[in-house]
PDB file of C-alpha atoms in Angstrom:
ATOM      1  CA  MET U   1      93.949  47.802  -7.668  1.00 91.00           C
ATOM      2  CA  LEU U   2      93.247  44.427  -9.251  1.00 95.00           C
ATOM      3  CA  LEU U   3      95.250  41.388  -8.196  1.00 97.00           C
ATOM      4  CA  VAL U   4      96.401  39.168 -11.057  1.00 97.00           C
ATOM      5  CA  TYR U   5      97.935  35.764 -10.278  1.00 97.00           C
ATOM      6  CA  VAL U   6      99.762  34.050 -13.143  1.00 96.00           C
ATOM      7  CA  ASP U   7     100.976  30.484 -13.529  1.00 94.00           C
ATOM      8  CA  GLU U   8     102.330  28.608 -16.520  1.00 93.00           C
ATOM      9  CA  SER U   9     102.101  25.222 -18.153  1.00 91.00           C
ATOM     10  CA  GLY U  10     104.440  23.719 -20.695  1.00 86.00           C
ATOM     11  CA  SER U  11     107.855  24.934 -21.789  1.00 76.00           C
ATOM     12  CA  PRO U  12     108.532  28.466 -23.076  1.00 72.00           C
ATOM     13  CA  SER U  13     111.323  27.017 -25.219  1.00 66.00           C
ATOM     14  CA  SER U  14     110.451  25.690 -28.645  1.00 59.00           C
ATOM     15  CA  SER U  15     113.589  23.539 -28.446  1.00 62.00           C
ATOM     16  CA  VAL U  16     112.157  21.644 -25.455  1.00 62.00           C
ATOM     17  CA  THR U  17     108.917  20.291 -26.856  1.00 67.00           C
ATOM     18  CA  ASP U  18     106.698  17.562 -25.456  1.00 74.00           C
ATOM     19  CA  PRO U  19     105.011  16.058 -28.536  1.00 80.00           C
ATOM     20  CA  ASN U  20     101.905  15.453 -26.426  1.00 83.00           C
ATOM     21  CA  TYR U  21     101.864  19.044 -25.148  1.00 87.00           C
ATOM     22  CA  PRO U  22     103.568  21.286 -27.749  1.00 88.00           C
ATOM     23  CA  ILE U  23     102.349  24.561 -26.241  1.00 90.00           C
ATOM     24  CA  PHE U  24     103.146  27.144 -23.595  1.00 91.00           C
ATOM     25  CA  VAL U  25     100.315  28.491 -21.436  1.00 94.00           C
ATOM     26  CA  MET U  26     100.108  31.563 -19.224  1.00 95.00           C
ATOM     27  CA  ALA U  27      96.937  31.523 -17.126  1.00 96.00           C
ATOM     28  CA  ALA U  28      95.846  34.468 -14.980  1.00 96.00           C
ATOM     29  CA  CYS U  29      93.179  34.625 -12.285  1.00 97.00           C
ATOM     30  CA  VAL U  30      91.985  38.180 -11.683  1.00 96.00           C
ATOM     31  CA  PHE U  31      90.497  39.371  -8.393  1.00 97.00           C
ATOM     32  CA  GLU U  32      89.222  42.461  -6.691  1.00 95.00           C
ATOM     33  CA  PRO U  33      91.228  42.638  -3.428  1.00 96.00           C
ATOM     34  CA  GLU U  34      88.103  42.566  -1.255  1.00 96.00           C
ATOM     35  CA  SER U  35      86.746  39.467  -2.990  1.00 95.00           C
ATOM     36  CA  TYR U  36      90.127  37.772  -2.798  1.00 97.00           C
ATOM     37  CA  ALA U  37      90.419  38.375   0.941  1.00 97.00           C
ATOM     38  CA  SER U  38      86.820  37.706   1.927  1.00 97.00           C
ATOM     39  CA  ARG U  39      85.942  34.806  -0.380  1.00 97.00           C
ATOM     40  CA  LEU U  40      88.908  32.974  -1.867  1.00 98.00           C
ATOM     41  CA  LEU U  41      91.267  32.936   1.120  1.00 98.00           C
ATOM     42  CA  PRO U  42      88.782  31.465   3.642  1.00 98.00           C
ATOM     43  CA  ALA U  43      87.391  29.042   1.043  1.00 98.00           C
ATOM     44  CA  VAL U  44      90.838  27.614   0.228  1.00 98.00           C
ATOM     45  CA  ALA U  45      91.797  27.398   3.912  1.00 98.00           C
ATOM     46  CA  ALA U  46      88.542  25.615   4.743  1.00 98.00           C
ATOM     47  CA  LEU U  47      89.035  23.181   1.838  1.00 98.00           C
ATOM     48  CA  LYS U  48      92.521  22.259   2.995  1.00 98.00           C
ATOM     49  CA  ILE U  49      91.570  21.866   6.650  1.00 98.00           C
ATOM     50  CA  ARG U  50      88.496  19.803   5.815  1.00 97.00           C
ATOM     51  CA  HIS U  51      90.176  17.405   3.391  1.00 97.00           C
ATOM     52  CA  LEU U  52      93.909  17.578   4.145  1.00 97.00           C
ATOM     53  CA  GLY U  53      93.914  18.123   7.896  1.00 95.00           C
ATOM     54  CA  SER U  54      95.523  21.581   7.941  1.00 96.00           C
ATOM     55  CA  ASP U  55      96.002  24.626   5.756  1.00 95.00           C
ATOM     56  CA  SER U  56      99.740  23.984   5.279  1.00 94.00           C
ATOM     57  CA  PRO U  57      99.695  21.840   2.078  1.00 96.00           C
ATOM     58  CA  VAL U  58     100.205  23.693  -1.192  1.00 96.00           C
ATOM     59  CA  LEU U  59      97.693  22.865  -3.919  1.00 96.00           C
ATOM     60  CA  HIS U  60      99.649  21.673  -6.942  1.00 95.00           C
ATOM     61  CA  GLU U  61      97.818  20.466 -10.051  1.00 95.00           C
ATOM     62  CA  SER U  62     100.399  17.896 -11.121  1.00 94.00           C
ATOM     63  CA  GLU U  63     100.589  16.317  -7.644  1.00 96.00           C
ATOM     64  CA  ILE U  64      96.805  16.158  -7.417  1.00 96.00           C
ATOM     65  CA  ARG U  65      96.485  14.714 -10.934  1.00 94.00           C
ATOM     66  CA  LYS U  66      99.191  12.109 -10.295  1.00 95.00           C
ATOM     67  CA  ARG U  67      97.866  11.338  -6.796  1.00 96.00           C
ATOM     68  CA  LEU U  68     101.220  12.002  -5.161  1.00 95.00           C
ATOM     69  CA  GLY U  69     101.881  12.275  -1.435  1.00 95.00           C
ATOM     70  CA  ILE U  70      98.985  13.603   0.588  1.00 96.00           C
ATOM     71  CA  TYR U  71      96.867  13.724  -2.577  1.00 97.00           C
ATOM     72  CA  ASN U  72      96.804   9.936  -2.731  1.00 95.00           C
ATOM     73  CA  PHE U  73      94.431   9.996   0.258  1.00 96.00           C
ATOM     74  CA  LYS U  74      95.877   6.619   1.281  1.00 94.00           C
ATOM     75  CA  GLY U  75      93.999   5.014  -1.582  1.00 94.00           C
ATOM     76  CA  ASP U  76      90.603   6.200  -0.322  1.00 96.00           C
ATOM     77  CA  VAL U  77      88.754   6.891  -3.571  1.00 96.00           C
ATOM     78  CA  ARG U  78      85.767   8.482  -1.880  1.00 97.00           C
ATOM     79  CA  ALA U  79      87.947  10.876   0.111  1.00 97.00           C
ATOM     80  CA  ARG U  80      89.800  11.878  -3.046  1.00 96.00           C
ATOM     81  CA  ASN U  81      86.585  12.407  -4.995  1.00 96.00           C
ATOM     82  CA  ASP U  82      85.160  14.548  -2.184  1.00 97.00           C
ATOM     83  CA  PHE U  83      88.309  16.676  -2.239  1.00 97.00           C
ATOM     84  CA  ILE U  84      88.194  17.090  -6.026  1.00 95.00           C
ATOM     85  CA  GLU U  85      84.537  18.076  -5.830  1.00 95.00           C
ATOM     86  CA  GLY U  86      85.278  20.604  -3.100  1.00 96.00           C
ATOM     87  CA  LEU U  87      88.196  22.054  -5.070  1.00 96.00           C
ATOM     88  CA  SER U  88      86.035  22.378  -8.180  1.00 94.00           C
ATOM     89  CA  LEU U  89      83.416  24.287  -6.193  1.00 94.00           C
ATOM     90  CA  VAL U  90      86.025  26.692  -4.808  1.00 96.00           C
ATOM     91  CA  ILE U  91      87.267  27.445  -8.325  1.00 94.00           C
ATOM     92  CA  GLN U  92      83.759  27.900  -9.686  1.00 93.00           C
ATOM     93  CA  ASP U  93      82.533  30.043  -6.787  1.00 93.00           C
ATOM     94  CA  CYS U  94      85.591  32.150  -5.987  1.00 95.00           C
ATOM     95  CA  VAL U  95      87.465  32.828  -9.245  1.00 95.00           C
ATOM     96  CA  PRO U  96      85.662  35.716 -10.949  1.00 94.00           C
ATOM     97  CA  LEU U  97      87.767  36.108 -14.102  1.00 95.00           C
ATOM     98  CA  VAL U  98      90.302  33.947 -15.944  1.00 96.00           C
ATOM     99  CA  VAL U  99      92.453  35.156 -18.829  1.00 96.00           C
ATOM    100  CA  ALA U 100      94.931  32.904 -20.586  1.00 96.00           C
ATOM    101  CA  SER U 101      97.277  32.869 -23.546  1.00 95.00           C
ATOM    102  CA  VAL U 102      98.301  29.702 -25.369  1.00 94.00           C
ATOM    103  CA  VAL U 103     101.342  29.806 -27.647  1.00 91.00           C
ATOM    104  CA  ARG U 104     102.053  26.891 -29.965  1.00 87.00           C
ATOM    105  CA  HIS U 105     105.707  25.849 -30.188  1.00 79.00           C
ATOM    106  CA  SER U 106     105.494  26.245 -33.959  1.00 72.00           C
ATOM    107  CA  TYR U 107     105.338  29.998 -33.318  1.00 59.00           C
ATOM    108  CA  LEU U 108     109.037  30.785 -33.752  1.00 58.00           C
ATOM    109  CA  LYS U 109     109.067  34.420 -34.862  1.00 58.00           C
ATOM    110  CA  ARG U 110     109.610  35.931 -31.404  1.00 64.00           C
ATOM    111  CA  ASP U 111     110.382  35.073 -27.814  1.00 78.00           C
ATOM    112  CA  ILE U 112     107.600  32.809 -26.542  1.00 82.00           C
ATOM    113  CA  ASP U 113     107.546  34.455 -23.087  1.00 81.00           C
ATOM    114  CA  LEU U 114     106.949  37.853 -24.671  1.00 84.00           C
ATOM    115  CA  VAL U 115     104.340  36.539 -27.105  1.00 88.00           C
ATOM    116  CA  ALA U 116     102.444  34.805 -24.276  1.00 90.00           C
ATOM    117  CA  LEU U 117     102.567  37.833 -21.990  1.00 91.00           C
ATOM    118  CA  GLU U 118     101.533  40.192 -24.787  1.00 90.00           C
ATOM    119  CA  ALA U 119      98.469  38.085 -25.522  1.00 92.00           C
ATOM    120  CA  LEU U 120      97.708  37.715 -21.814  1.00 93.00           C
ATOM    121  CA  GLN U 121      97.786  41.457 -21.227  1.00 90.00           C
ATOM    122  CA  ALA U 122      95.651  42.071 -24.317  1.00 90.00           C
ATOM    123  CA  GLY U 123      93.031  39.695 -22.935  1.00 91.00           C
ATOM    124  CA  PHE U 124      93.260  41.306 -19.507  1.00 91.00           C
ATOM    125  CA  GLN U 125      92.684  44.783 -20.930  1.00 87.00           C
ATOM    126  CA  ARG U 126      89.463  43.612 -22.577  1.00 88.00           C
ATOM    127  CA  HIS U 127      87.929  43.151 -19.145  1.00 86.00           C
ATOM    128  CA  ALA U 128      89.779  45.425 -16.747  1.00 80.00           C
ATOM    129  CA  ALA U 129      91.017  48.980 -16.404  1.00 76.00           C
ATOM    130  CA  GLY U 130      93.039  50.837 -13.833  1.00 81.00           C
ATOM    131  CA  PRO U 131      95.985  49.798 -11.656  1.00 91.00           C
ATOM    132  CA  SER U 132      96.890  46.133 -11.268  1.00 94.00           C
ATOM    133  CA  HIS U 133      99.455  44.075  -9.397  1.00 95.00           C
ATOM    134  CA  TRP U 134     100.672  40.902 -11.104  1.00 96.00           C
ATOM    135  CA  VAL U 135     102.040  37.962  -9.130  1.00 97.00           C
ATOM    136  CA  PHE U 136     104.022  35.371 -11.106  1.00 95.00           C
ATOM    137  CA  GLU U 137     105.244  32.017  -9.878  1.00 91.00           C
ATOM    138  CA  ARG U 138     109.008  32.076  -9.474  1.00 89.00           C
ATOM    139  CA  ARG U 139     110.754  29.739 -11.932  1.00 85.00           C
ATOM    140  CA  GLY U 140     114.428  30.729 -11.756  1.00 85.00           C
ATOM    141  CA  LYS U 141     116.651  33.774 -12.197  1.00 88.00           C
ATOM    142  CA  ARG U 142     116.932  33.538 -15.976  1.00 86.00           C
ATOM    143  CA  GLU U 143     113.275  32.717 -16.563  1.00 83.00           C
ATOM    144  CA  ASP U 144     112.022  35.396 -14.152  1.00 89.00           C
ATOM    145  CA  ALA U 145     114.317  37.985 -15.725  1.00 90.00           C
ATOM    146  CA  ALA U 146     112.885  37.175 -19.163  1.00 85.00           C
ATOM    147  CA  VAL U 147     109.305  37.569 -17.943  1.00 87.00           C
ATOM    148  CA  SER U 148     110.154  40.750 -16.018  1.00 90.00           C
ATOM    149  CA  LYS U 149     111.811  42.285 -19.083  1.00 87.00           C
ATOM    150  CA  ALA U 150     108.823  41.348 -21.234  1.00 85.00           C
ATOM    151  CA  PHE U 151     106.403  42.765 -18.656  1.00 88.00           C
ATOM    152  CA  ASP U 152     108.236  46.087 -18.460  1.00 88.00           C
ATOM    153  CA  SER U 153     108.507  46.333 -22.248  1.00 86.00           C
ATOM    154  CA  LEU U 154     104.731  46.164 -22.580  1.00 83.00           C
ATOM    155  CA  MET U 155     104.308  49.198 -20.310  1.00 75.00           C
ATOM    156  CA  LEU U 156     100.867  48.286 -19.008  1.00 77.00           C
ATOM    157  CA  SER U 157      99.648  51.492 -17.377  1.00 77.00           C
ATOM    158  CA  GLY U 158      99.540  51.380 -13.576  1.00 85.00           C
ATOM    159  CA  ALA U 159     100.815  47.799 -13.411  1.00 90.00           C
ATOM    160  CA  THR U 160     103.381  46.391 -10.995  1.00 94.00           C
ATOM    161  CA  HIS U 161     104.660  42.838 -10.672  1.00 94.00           C
ATOM    162  CA  GLU U 162     106.547  40.427  -8.444  1.00 95.00           C
ATOM    163  CA  PHE U 163     107.653  36.792  -8.372  1.00 95.00           C
ATOM    164  CA  VAL U 164     106.675  34.429  -5.558  1.00 95.00           C
ATOM    165  CA  ALA U 165     107.732  30.844  -4.870  1.00 89.00           C
ATOM    166  CA  LYS U 166     104.962  28.266  -5.200  1.00 83.00           C
ATOM    167  CA  GLY U 167     105.876  27.032  -1.725  1.00 85.00           C
ATOM    168  CA  ARG U 168     104.368  30.203  -0.277  1.00 89.00           C
ATOM    169  CA  GLY U 169     100.962  28.667  -0.965  1.00 90.00           C
ATOM    170  CA  LEU U 170      99.276  31.862  -2.178  1.00 96.00           C
ATOM    171  CA  ALA U 171      95.676  31.014  -2.965  1.00 97.00           C
ATOM    172  CA  GLY U 172      95.657  33.080  -6.165  1.00 97.00           C
ATOM    173  CA  LEU U 173      98.688  31.250  -7.548  1.00 97.00           C
ATOM    174  CA  GLU U 174      97.157  27.935  -6.527  1.00 97.00           C
ATOM    175  CA  MET U 175      94.020  28.729  -8.523  1.00 97.00           C
ATOM    176  CA  ALA U 176      96.093  29.708 -11.573  1.00 96.00           C
ATOM    177  CA  ASP U 177      98.068  26.477 -11.215  1.00 95.00           C
ATOM    178  CA  MET U 178      94.842  24.456 -11.107  1.00 95.00           C
ATOM    179  CA  LEU U 179      93.734  25.979 -14.424  1.00 95.00           C
ATOM    180  CA  ALA U 180      96.868  26.393 -16.565  1.00 95.00           C
ATOM    181  CA  ARG U 181      97.211  22.805 -17.793  1.00 94.00           C
ATOM    182  CA  PRO U 182      93.444  22.203 -18.227  1.00 94.00           C
ATOM    183  CA  ILE U 183      93.299  25.365 -20.358  1.00 95.00           C
ATOM    184  CA  GLY U 184      96.137  24.028 -22.492  1.00 94.00           C
ATOM    185  CA  LEU U 185      94.375  20.693 -22.890  1.00 92.00           C
ATOM    186  CA  SER U 186      91.146  22.471 -23.859  1.00 92.00           C
ATOM    187  CA  VAL U 187      93.026  23.973 -26.814  1.00 92.00           C
ATOM    188  CA  LEU U 188      94.835  20.777 -27.795  1.00 91.00           C
ATOM    189  CA  ARG U 189      91.807  18.503 -27.347  1.00 91.00           C
ATOM    190  CA  PRO U 190      88.685  20.661 -27.579  1.00 88.00           C
ATOM    191  CA  ALA U 191      86.332  17.681 -27.835  1.00 84.00           C
ATOM    192  CA  GLN U 192      87.622  16.091 -24.630  1.00 84.00           C
ATOM    193  CA  PRO U 193      85.603  16.707 -21.422  1.00 82.00           C
ATOM    194  CA  ASN U 194      87.414  19.157 -19.152  1.00 82.00           C
ATOM    195  CA  ARG U 195      85.979  19.110 -15.648  1.00 80.00           C
ATOM    196  CA  ALA U 196      88.385  21.725 -14.286  1.00 78.00           C
ATOM    197  CA  LEU U 197      86.879  24.379 -16.535  1.00 84.00           C
ATOM    198  CA  GLU U 198      83.234  23.597 -15.816  1.00 80.00           C
ATOM    199  CA  GLY U 199      81.319  26.664 -14.726  1.00 79.00           C
ATOM    200  CA  LEU U 200      84.078  29.037 -15.860  1.00 83.00           C
ATOM    201  CA  ARG U 201      83.493  29.292 -19.593  1.00 81.00           C
ATOM    202  CA  GLU U 202      81.544  32.567 -19.405  1.00 84.00           C
ATOM    203  CA  ARG U 203      84.249  34.115 -17.203  1.00 90.00           C
ATOM    204  CA  MET U 204      87.190  32.935 -19.260  1.00 90.00           C
ATOM    205  CA  THR U 205      89.080  34.457 -22.183  1.00 92.00           C
ATOM    206  CA  ILE U 206      91.670  32.290 -23.966  1.00 93.00           C
ATOM    207  CA  LEU U 207      93.854  33.781 -26.681  1.00 92.00           C
ATOM    208  CA  VAL U 208      95.619  31.238 -28.902  1.00 91.00           C
ATOM    209  CA  VAL U 209      98.702  32.356 -30.829  1.00 86.00           C
TER     210      VAL U 209
END
């Protein structure tokens, strides 16, 4: 059974639009269970212990980007750069497949959650077959219910799903969180350098709706 970890970026509501980021992204990192357990988990734990002092912090893209809290590294630029380099290597070495859907807020014909998930599952099925378990970041009762309803309506054969709080610090969700916004930016500003996606292009499928 494949493990699929999904995180989002942007708003799924076309009525809540950031003019600088008028899209909704669903990004999925796909793993074989053995690879997830033997490669990603120890690599993420080692990264955290080496650079953050323990494996308790949760990797969160917005906090890292904005240099908040522990990710400020007390103003030590070299320490921060070393951490970013180490994180980039973990993503490049331990994330075997990335599938993402990007829905523009101008797409008003149907529910954006459903459109995004439909595209995401279509991309997933291009590369994978057989049973899969999908782990989504918990957003709230209403939002999770909408995603769950959309997931069930698509009837992906052999697929199950659950919702997990980001505070759990699941490595798969952390990797999806690291990539969701950079994937969105790669669609909005294709000419802009995008370090987070370096080394992943050949293992990445992005469907833009």
